[in-house]
């Protein structure tokens, strides 16, 4: 299962999965997108159990996508583009309100996609931060600018509390496990544009199909 993966984490692993996320014709390969998220969850878990309410939700969503990749219809789920097309063409998505397809791939991936924007903003702040910058502040700023718009008050409150116990920048860099701070900054410089491109391509696909507000 997703949760019982090897807990030893290295941030470069995440980088390498996002590197292979886009196909030659710039489609988002679902299996690699899912692998990228598995790595992120591993990272989140290594930060401590305060974050488990967050990783539980992410694990649930990844599991939904993993299951779709295993079903008879899996050939339609090679890329996010083909998934959206297939689910829309076969009326497998609840468009205006929750109905008979509360766990469509398209709606599930949208939640992760919104979180990816938070990640992009957070990692960019981390990249340009100085030694005495606070991870909790960078994290909260990135959250308030992105994912918070989609969360009710109680979730925003819980997230805010969790951010407060994030380790400081030096310890956070340690958990990333890529080497000295200069190396971390270099790896972030590679990761942010990759994540950003995957985000942009998905965003355009969802916008074009009017899917940005799926219930
Ligand atoms: C490094 C510190 C980690 C901070 C992570 C910042 C994100 C905070 C998100 C807190 C929300 C968790 C509770 C779940 C809320 C769900 O209701 C929503 C909407 O799903 P729905 O209810 O509609 O099915 N879920 C989400 O928004 C997806 C959240 C995924 C968060 C993944 C974070 C991954 C962090 C990677 C760490 C590098």
XYZ file of N, CA and C and ligand atoms in Angstrom:
683
model
N 0.842 -1.209 0.000
C 0.000 0.000 0.000
C 0.874 1.255 0.000
N 0.264 2.384 -0.191
C 0.992 3.645 -0.258
C 1.663 3.933 1.083
N 0.957 3.652 2.176
C 1.416 4.056 3.504
C 2.624 3.260 3.987
N 2.740 2.026 3.553
C 3.782 1.173 4.113
C 5.070 1.171 3.301
N 5.237 2.169 2.451
C 6.483 2.283 1.690
C 7.687 2.467 2.613
N 8.863 2.147 2.120
C 10.109 2.400 2.828
C 10.159 3.865 3.283
N 10.321 4.103 4.585
C 10.225 5.471 5.083
C 11.450 6.347 4.793
N 12.586 5.742 4.425
C 13.785 6.534 4.192
C 13.595 7.432 2.994
N 13.783 8.704 3.227
C 13.430 9.678 2.213
C 14.638 10.431 1.682
N 14.638 10.711 0.391
C 15.613 11.642 -0.167
C 14.893 12.518 -1.191
N 15.038 13.825 -1.041
C 14.260 14.745 -1.881
C 14.580 14.608 -3.372
N 15.781 14.147 -3.686
C 16.132 13.988 -5.099
C 15.268 12.934 -5.797
N 14.764 12.023 -5.005
C 13.844 11.012 -5.518
C 12.585 11.680 -6.075
N 12.076 12.632 -5.318
C 10.891 13.373 -5.750
C 11.202 14.119 -7.043
N 12.373 14.759 -7.038
C 12.809 15.493 -8.219
C 12.819 14.580 -9.442
N 13.393 13.376 -9.279
C 13.531 12.494 -10.442
C 12.170 11.995 -10.934
N 11.195 11.822 -10.036
C 9.888 11.387 -10.537
C 9.165 12.516 -11.267
N 9.320 13.753 -10.769
C 8.677 14.853 -11.485
C 9.357 15.113 -12.838
N 10.644 14.769 -12.925
C 11.360 14.895 -14.191
C 10.741 14.041 -15.294
N 10.256 12.864 -14.915
C 9.707 11.953 -15.924
C 8.181 11.996 -15.963
N 7.619 13.069 -15.427
C 6.166 13.196 -15.352
C 5.525 13.587 -16.678
N 6.293 14.311 -17.505
C 5.728 14.785 -18.764
C 6.204 13.913 -19.919
N 5.276 13.542 -20.778
C 5.640 12.780 -21.969
C 6.200 13.736 -23.015
N 6.656 13.192 -24.136
C 7.241 14.024 -25.175
C 6.264 15.090 -25.675
N 4.989 14.705 -25.772
C 4.003 15.691 -26.221
C 3.363 16.429 -25.046
N 4.094 16.506 -23.921
C 3.690 17.309 -22.762
C 2.367 16.874 -22.137
N 2.129 15.577 -22.114
C 1.001 15.067 -21.348
C 1.545 14.630 -19.988
N 0.706 14.704 -18.962
C 1.137 14.330 -17.618
C 0.896 12.829 -17.411
N 1.975 12.090 -17.242
C 1.878 10.637 -17.077
C 1.420 10.311 -15.658
N 0.232 9.718 -15.570
C -0.414 9.552 -14.269
C 0.417 8.720 -13.290
N 0.979 7.643 -13.779
C 1.748 6.774 -12.899
C 2.934 7.520 -12.262
N 3.587 8.377 -13.037
C 4.728 9.128 -12.510
C 4.281 10.259 -11.586
N 3.132 10.837 -11.889
C 2.538 11.859 -11.017
C 2.266 11.246 -9.647
N 1.698 10.064 -9.660
C 1.408 9.335 -8.426
C 2.704 9.009 -7.667
N 3.742 8.596 -8.392
C 5.027 8.306 -7.742
C 5.603 9.557 -7.092
N 5.482 10.677 -7.760
C 5.943 11.941 -7.196
C 5.255 12.209 -5.866
N 3.955 11.977 -5.842
C 3.183 12.189 -4.609
C 3.548 11.201 -3.509
N 3.835 9.979 -3.901
C 4.270 9.002 -2.887
C 5.513 9.501 -2.176
N 6.452 10.032 -2.960
C 7.684 10.571 -2.390
C 7.395 11.730 -1.448
N 6.499 12.619 -1.853
C 6.166 13.761 -1.010
C 5.554 13.321 0.317
N 4.740 12.279 0.244
C 4.096 11.781 1.464
C 5.124 11.141 2.395
N 6.081 10.447 1.793
C 7.171 9.883 2.579
C 7.868 11.007 3.347
N 8.099 12.088 2.627
C 8.750 13.250 3.239
C 7.906 13.802 4.390
N 6.639 13.999 4.112
C 5.723 14.526 5.129
C 5.716 13.626 6.363
N 5.685 12.329 6.147
C 5.681 11.392 7.280
C 6.960 11.480 8.097
N 8.076 11.771 7.419
C 9.323 11.847 8.178
C 9.423 13.138 8.990
N 8.472 14.060 8.792
C 8.460 15.285 9.591
C 7.746 15.105 10.930
N 7.041 13.990 11.084
C 6.396 13.739 12.368
C 4.898 13.511 12.268
N 4.330 12.975 13.347
C 2.939 12.526 13.313
C 1.923 13.670 13.348
N 2.380 14.889 13.684
C 1.452 16.037 13.663
C 0.847 16.217 12.277
N 1.578 15.732 11.276
C 1.136 15.956 9.906
C 0.311 14.809 9.343
N 0.002 13.850 10.218
C -0.655 12.659 9.671
C -2.082 12.942 9.189
N -2.756 13.962 9.748
C -4.101 14.270 9.212
C -3.993 14.782 7.780
N -2.855 15.371 7.459
C -2.640 15.831 6.086
C -2.259 14.651 5.184
N -1.301 13.837 5.654
C -0.862 12.738 4.791
C -1.965 11.701 4.606
N -2.826 11.515 5.621
C -3.942 10.569 5.458
C -4.820 10.944 4.278
N -5.150 12.208 4.173
C -6.006 12.642 3.067
C -5.284 12.463 1.727
N -4.015 12.836 1.693
C -3.253 12.688 0.454
C -3.132 11.201 0.068
N -2.883 10.348 1.054
C -2.781 8.906 0.789
C -4.093 8.364 0.228
N -5.208 8.781 0.824
C -6.526 8.385 0.304
C -6.672 8.721 -1.165
N -6.266 9.926 -1.490
C -6.465 10.384 -2.864
C -5.547 9.636 -3.830
N -4.316 9.413 -3.392
C -3.396 8.667 -4.245
C -3.890 7.244 -4.438
N -4.447 6.667 -3.367
C -4.953 5.295 -3.469
C -6.090 5.198 -4.493
N -6.931 6.208 -4.545
C -8.012 6.228 -5.546
C -7.422 6.166 -6.959
N -6.369 6.956 -7.189
C -5.731 6.972 -8.510
C -5.012 5.655 -8.792
N -4.333 5.113 -7.764
C -3.644 3.826 -7.929
C -4.656 2.749 -8.327
N -5.822 2.757 -7.685
C -6.847 1.763 -8.015
C -7.308 1.903 -9.465
N -7.464 3.137 -9.930
C -7.876 3.347 -11.314
C -6.831 2.811 -12.283
N -5.564 2.888 -11.869
C -4.482 2.377 -12.721
C -4.465 0.856 -12.767
N -5.215 0.232 -11.850
C -5.237 -1.230 -11.786
C -6.469 -1.839 -12.430
N -7.496 -1.017 -12.661
C -8.745 -1.569 -13.185
C -8.657 -1.915 -14.667
N -9.697 -2.607 -15.166
C -9.735 -3.016 -16.574
C -9.619 -1.823 -17.514
N -10.091 -0.672 -17.027
C -10.088 0.517 -17.878
C -8.767 1.280 -17.802
N -7.737 0.664 -17.207
C -6.498 1.394 -16.936
C -5.849 2.016 -18.174
N -6.135 1.461 -19.352
C -5.502 2.021 -20.560
C -5.952 3.464 -20.817
N -7.097 3.847 -20.231
C -7.559 5.235 -20.377
C -6.878 6.164 -19.380
N -6.123 5.580 -18.474
C -5.532 6.367 -17.387
C -4.014 6.527 -17.505
N -3.511 6.408 -18.732
C -2.078 6.593 -18.943
C -1.652 8.020 -18.624
N -2.412 8.972 -19.084
C -2.071 10.380 -18.825
C -3.279 11.096 -18.213
N -3.017 12.234 -17.584
C -4.099 13.025 -17.012
C -5.034 13.479 -18.139
N -4.442 13.774 -19.297
C -5.233 14.189 -20.451
C -6.211 13.096 -20.883
N -5.726 11.851 -20.969
C -6.607 10.765 -21.420
C -7.629 10.416 -20.336
N -7.243 10.535 -19.071
C -8.178 10.292 -17.970
C -9.364 11.251 -18.029
N -9.046 12.541 -18.167
C -10.092 13.564 -18.196
C -11.033 13.325 -19.384
N -10.433 13.081 -20.535
C -11.222 12.832 -21.741
C -12.158 11.626 -21.553
N -11.588 10.518 -21.076
C -12.347 9.290 -20.876
C -13.470 9.479 -19.856
N -13.156 10.090 -18.737
C -14.179 10.245 -17.696
C -15.276 11.210 -18.129
N -14.906 12.276 -18.854
C -15.924 13.219 -19.338
C -16.800 12.567 -20.407
N -16.167 11.884 -21.356
C -16.913 11.245 -22.442
C -17.887 10.191 -21.927
N -17.564 9.590 -20.794
C -18.415 8.517 -20.265
C -19.218 8.944 -19.033
N -19.347 10.252 -18.862
C -20.106 10.829 -17.743
C -19.735 10.220 -16.400
N -18.440 10.144 -16.147
C -17.954 9.554 -14.905
C -17.516 10.613 -13.887
N -17.867 11.870 -14.174
C -17.460 12.962 -13.281
C -18.685 13.725 -12.785
N -18.780 13.967 -11.482
C -19.815 14.859 -10.953
C -19.377 16.287 -11.237
N -20.181 17.004 -12.015
C -19.765 18.321 -12.486
C -20.210 19.465 -11.567
N -21.499 19.504 -11.206
C -22.017 20.643 -10.434
C -22.167 20.348 -8.952
N -22.593 19.130 -8.653
C -22.728 18.751 -7.249
C -22.386 17.288 -7.069
N -22.061 16.936 -5.831
C -21.708 15.557 -5.528
C -22.860 14.657 -5.925
N -22.538 13.552 -6.609
C -23.572 12.642 -7.069
C -23.086 11.215 -7.020
N -23.187 10.526 -8.156
C -22.834 9.110 -8.164
C -21.346 8.860 -8.423
N -20.560 9.928 -8.666
C -19.123 9.738 -8.911
C -18.266 10.634 -8.005
N -18.422 10.432 -6.682
C -17.684 11.307 -5.745
C -16.175 11.078 -5.782
N -15.731 9.962 -6.356
C -14.303 9.657 -6.368
C -13.762 9.481 -7.776
N -14.207 10.327 -8.694
C -13.666 10.255 -10.048
C -12.182 10.592 -10.004
N -11.441 10.070 -10.975
C -10.031 10.404 -11.059
C -9.841 11.898 -11.271
N -10.703 12.480 -12.101
C -10.584 13.890 -12.449
C -10.751 14.793 -11.226
N -11.727 14.496 -10.384
C -11.978 15.321 -9.195
C -10.919 15.064 -8.129
N -10.495 13.822 -8.043
C -9.477 13.480 -7.043
C -8.155 14.148 -7.372
N -7.775 14.073 -8.641
C -6.501 14.687 -9.038
C -6.525 16.207 -8.872
N -7.712 16.814 -9.040
C -7.826 18.267 -8.858
C -7.377 18.683 -7.449
N -7.717 17.862 -6.438
C -7.311 18.187 -5.048
C -5.793 18.154 -4.910
N -5.175 17.167 -5.531
C -3.715 17.075 -5.469
C -3.077 18.208 -6.278
N -3.711 18.505 -7.392
C -3.230 19.586 -8.258
C -3.202 20.923 -7.504
N -4.251 21.196 -6.748
C -4.274 22.431 -5.950
C -3.167 22.421 -4.914
N -2.902 21.251 -4.340
C -1.837 21.142 -3.343
C -0.462 21.304 -3.990
N -0.362 20.923 -5.253
C 0.909 21.070 -5.974
C 1.281 22.545 -6.132
N 0.286 23.390 -6.273
C 0.540 24.840 -6.356
C 1.120 25.341 -5.021
N 0.540 24.830 -3.914
C 1.109 25.175 -2.603
C 2.586 24.757 -2.560
N 2.849 23.541 -3.014
C 4.213 23.016 -2.972
C 5.166 23.891 -3.771
N 4.740 24.259 -4.972
C 5.569 25.106 -5.824
C 5.910 26.422 -5.105
N 4.903 27.059 -4.529
C 5.112 28.339 -3.848
C 6.006 28.179 -2.623
N 5.770 27.095 -1.887
C 6.560 26.847 -0.675
C 8.033 26.564 -1.014
N 8.264 25.703 -1.988
C 9.642 25.346 -2.346
C 10.399 26.545 -2.910
N 9.695 27.398 -3.650
C 10.350 28.596 -4.177
C 10.742 29.526 -3.022
N 9.867 29.676 -2.043
C 10.221 30.487 -0.866
C 11.412 29.892 -0.137
N 11.385 28.574 -0.018
C 12.481 27.875 0.663
C 13.799 28.105 -0.085
N 13.716 28.059 -1.396
C 14.913 28.218 -2.234
C 15.578 29.577 -2.029
N 14.765 30.639 -1.975
C 15.333 31.984 -1.869
C 15.466 32.452 -0.421
N 15.162 31.577 0.536
C 15.193 31.974 1.946
C 16.619 32.135 2.450
N 16.742 32.859 3.557
C 18.057 32.962 4.196
C 18.084 32.079 5.441
N 19.265 31.942 6.032
C 19.476 31.020 7.145
C 18.474 31.212 8.288
N 18.094 32.463 8.533
C 17.208 32.709 9.674
C 15.727 32.796 9.279
N 15.398 32.463 8.036
C 13.981 32.452 7.633
C 13.245 31.332 8.355
N 11.960 31.548 8.589
C 11.154 30.554 9.287
C 10.347 29.695 8.313
N 10.541 28.393 8.381
C 9.779 27.490 7.501
C 8.275 27.622 7.752
N 7.901 27.817 9.021
C 6.473 27.917 9.347
C 5.824 29.106 8.631
N 6.549 30.210 8.558
C 6.020 31.408 7.895
C 5.961 31.206 6.379
N 7.027 30.623 5.824
C 7.044 30.363 4.375
C 5.899 29.430 3.992
N 5.718 28.420 4.829
C 4.680 27.430 4.585
C 3.287 28.052 4.667
N 3.069 28.852 5.696
C 1.768 29.499 5.885
C 1.478 30.497 4.769
N 2.493 31.275 4.377
C 2.293 32.239 3.297
C 1.909 31.534 1.994
N 2.639 30.456 1.696
C 2.340 29.699 0.470
C 0.934 29.106 0.536
N 0.577 28.606 1.706
C -0.749 28.000 1.899
C -1.855 29.042 1.731
N -1.679 30.189 2.384
C -2.718 31.218 2.320
C -2.904 31.747 0.909
N -1.848 31.673 0.128
C -1.906 32.168 -1.238
C -2.526 31.147 -2.195
N -2.692 29.905 -1.753
C -3.137 28.865 -2.695
C -4.227 27.972 -2.104
N -3.827 26.898 -1.512
C -4.733 25.849 -1.037
C -5.786 26.340 -0.044
N -5.436 27.325 0.756
C -6.365 27.817 1.786
C -7.690 28.294 1.187
N -7.646 28.776 -0.053
C -8.868 29.263 -0.706
C -9.925 28.178 -0.832
N -9.491 26.912 -0.804
C -10.419 25.795 -1.027
C -10.787 25.082 0.270
N -10.237 25.536 1.383
C -10.462 24.828 2.647
C -11.382 25.607 3.573
N -12.269 24.885 4.277
C -13.110 25.555 5.268
C -12.269 25.994 6.469
N -12.857 26.831 7.294
C -12.160 27.437 8.420
C -11.455 26.408 9.302
N -12.155 25.334 9.620
C -11.593 24.362 10.563
C -10.332 23.698 10.020
N -10.286 23.448 8.710
C -9.086 22.862 8.102
C -7.949 23.888 8.082
N -8.302 25.132 7.761
C -7.276 26.190 7.751
C -6.653 26.353 9.128
N -7.519 26.260 10.144
C -7.065 26.389 11.526
C -6.099 25.250 11.894
N -6.493 24.033 11.564
C -5.654 22.862 11.871
C -4.324 22.925 11.120
N -4.390 23.342 9.848
C -3.171 23.461 9.049
C -2.245 24.501 9.678
N -2.814 25.623 10.089
C -2.037 26.686 10.726
C -1.314 26.190 11.964
N -1.997 25.377 12.766
C -1.377 24.817 13.967
C -0.247 23.873 13.611
N -0.465 23.052 12.580
C 0.569 22.100 12.154
C 1.818 22.836 11.658
N 1.626 23.920 10.908
C 2.777 24.670 10.383
C 3.693 25.155 11.513
N 3.067 25.519 12.642
C 3.840 26.055 13.775
C 4.874 25.074 14.313
N 4.638 23.782 14.154
C 5.594 22.812 14.678
C 6.548 22.283 13.606
N 6.549 22.919 12.437
C 7.546 22.533 11.429
C 8.940 22.796 11.974
N 9.894 21.916 11.684
C 11.260 22.182 12.126
C 11.808 23.435 11.451
N 12.801 24.052 12.061
C 13.432 25.229 11.478
C 14.159 24.878 10.187
N 14.603 25.900 9.477
C 15.218 25.685 8.158
C 16.366 24.675 8.170
N 17.320 24.756 9.110
C 18.428 23.778 9.090
C 17.941 22.336 9.249
N 17.042 22.103 10.211
C 16.540 20.747 10.431
C 15.696 20.282 9.247
N 14.957 21.214 8.663
C 14.133 20.893 7.500
C 15.009 20.437 6.331
N 16.104 21.148 6.123
C 17.048 20.772 5.077
C 17.645 19.388 5.357
N 17.912 19.100 6.635
C 18.407 17.770 7.016
C 17.443 16.678 6.581
N 16.150 16.900 6.874
C 15.137 15.895 6.537
C 15.069 15.675 5.023
N 15.338 16.718 4.260
C 15.328 16.577 2.797
C 16.428 15.640 2.322
N 17.489 15.557 3.117
C 18.506 14.526 2.913
C 19.189 14.578 1.535
N 19.559 15.791 1.111
C 20.293 15.893 -0.166
C 21.712 16.403 -0.012
N 22.123 16.780 1.209
C 23.480 17.275 1.407
C 23.498 18.666 2.023
N 24.603 19.385 1.849
C 24.737 20.708 2.465
C 23.732 21.713 1.896
N 23.484 22.815 2.613
C 22.478 23.803 2.204
C 22.611 24.264 0.751
N 23.864 24.459 0.285
C 24.036 24.930 -1.108
C 23.466 23.910 -2.087
N 23.647 22.639 -1.729
C 23.134 21.571 -2.583
C 21.609 21.570 -2.563
N 21.038 21.764 -1.371
C 19.572 21.815 -1.257
C 19.022 22.924 -2.148
N 19.655 24.097 -2.078
C 19.201 25.239 -2.874
C 19.288 24.922 -4.368
N 20.375 24.247 -4.768
C 20.544 23.879 -6.180
C 19.465 22.888 -6.621
N 19.197 21.907 -5.764
C 18.173 20.914 -6.101
C 16.789 21.571 -6.183
N 16.534 22.518 -5.276
C 15.262 23.250 -5.333
C 15.164 24.054 -6.632
N 16.281 24.602 -7.065
C 16.307 25.368 -8.300
C 15.955 24.517 -9.511
N 16.200 23.235 -9.391
C 15.832 22.305 -10.459
C 14.388 21.844 -10.310
N 13.974 21.633 -9.048
C 12.657 21.056 -8.776
C 11.515 22.029 -9.062
N 11.688 23.294 -8.663
C 10.573 24.240 -8.770
C 10.075 24.414 -10.216
N 10.969 24.628 -11.193
C 10.475 24.767 -12.571
C 9.781 23.510 -13.102
N 10.274 22.347 -12.668
C 9.649 21.087 -13.098
C 8.223 20.978 -12.562
N 8.092 21.216 -11.261
C 6.779 21.143 -10.618
C 5.852 22.188 -11.217
N 6.416 23.363 -11.464
C 5.642 24.450 -12.036
C 5.100 24.097 -13.421
N 5.913 23.436 -14.231
C 5.458 23.080 -15.576
C 4.333 22.038 -15.523
N 4.505 21.035 -14.669
C 3.453 20.025 -14.511
C 2.166 20.701 -14.037
N 2.313 21.629 -13.094
C 1.147 22.359 -12.586
C 0.455 23.139 -13.701
N 1.240 23.895 -14.474
C 0.672 24.746 -15.534
C -0.082 23.936 -16.583
N 0.502 22.818 -16.981
C -0.113 21.996 -18.016
C -1.445 21.419 -17.514
N -1.440 20.961 -16.269
C -2.678 20.437 -15.683
C -3.716 21.545 -15.542
N -3.258 22.694 -15.085
C -4.158 23.839 -14.885
C -4.842 24.225 -16.203
N -4.073 24.280 -17.279
C -4.647 24.644 -18.577
C -5.669 23.615 -19.052
N -5.333 22.332 -18.834
C -6.258 21.266 -19.215
C -7.589 21.398 -18.460
N -7.509 21.597 -17.172
C -8.724 21.713 -16.352
C -9.499 22.988 -16.703
N -8.774 24.069 -16.940
C -9.437 25.333 -17.282
C -10.176 25.200 -18.605
N -9.515 24.621 -19.579
C -10.088 24.455 -20.913
C -11.375 23.646 -20.866
N -11.435 22.680 -19.955
C -12.608 21.812 -19.847
C -13.562 22.240 -18.734
N -13.310 23.447 -18.190
C -14.194 23.960 -17.139
C -14.289 23.080 -15.906
N -13.167 22.575 -15.462
C -13.174 21.577 -14.380
C -12.538 22.091 -13.099
N -12.247 23.397 -13.038
C -11.475 23.893 -11.892
C -12.284 23.966 -10.591
N -13.613 23.820 -10.706
C -14.419 23.907 -9.476
C -15.196 22.640 -9.177
N -14.685 21.503 -9.611
C -15.411 20.248 -9.391
C -15.692 20.017 -7.913
N -16.942 19.611 -7.582
C -17.299 19.370 -6.180
C -16.588 18.144 -5.602
C 5.713 20.599 4.909
C 4.468 20.843 5.622
C 3.292 20.245 5.023
C 2.185 21.187 4.896
C 1.149 20.736 3.936
C 0.268 21.875 3.491
C -1.083 21.471 3.073
C -2.079 21.534 4.189
C -3.332 20.843 3.799
C -4.190 20.467 4.964
C -5.439 19.766 4.550
C -5.545 18.365 5.021
C -6.936 17.969 5.342
C -7.702 17.494 4.163
C -8.526 18.308 3.507
C -9.405 17.844 2.397
O -10.712 18.196 2.753
C -9.012 18.530 1.094
C -10.089 18.507 0.036
O -10.433 17.199 -0.313
P -11.980 16.761 -0.333
O -12.491 16.897 1.087
O -12.679 17.686 -1.276
O -11.983 15.335 -0.803
N -7.813 17.885 0.604
C -6.824 18.562 0.019
O -6.873 19.751 -0.170
C -5.600 17.786 -0.419
C -4.486 18.110 0.525
C -3.249 17.351 0.193
C -2.099 17.879 0.999
C -0.838 17.239 0.612
C 0.337 17.879 1.209
C 1.596 17.240 0.773
C 2.749 17.844 1.430
C 4.031 17.461 0.852
C 5.135 17.838 1.760
C 6.361 18.252 1.102
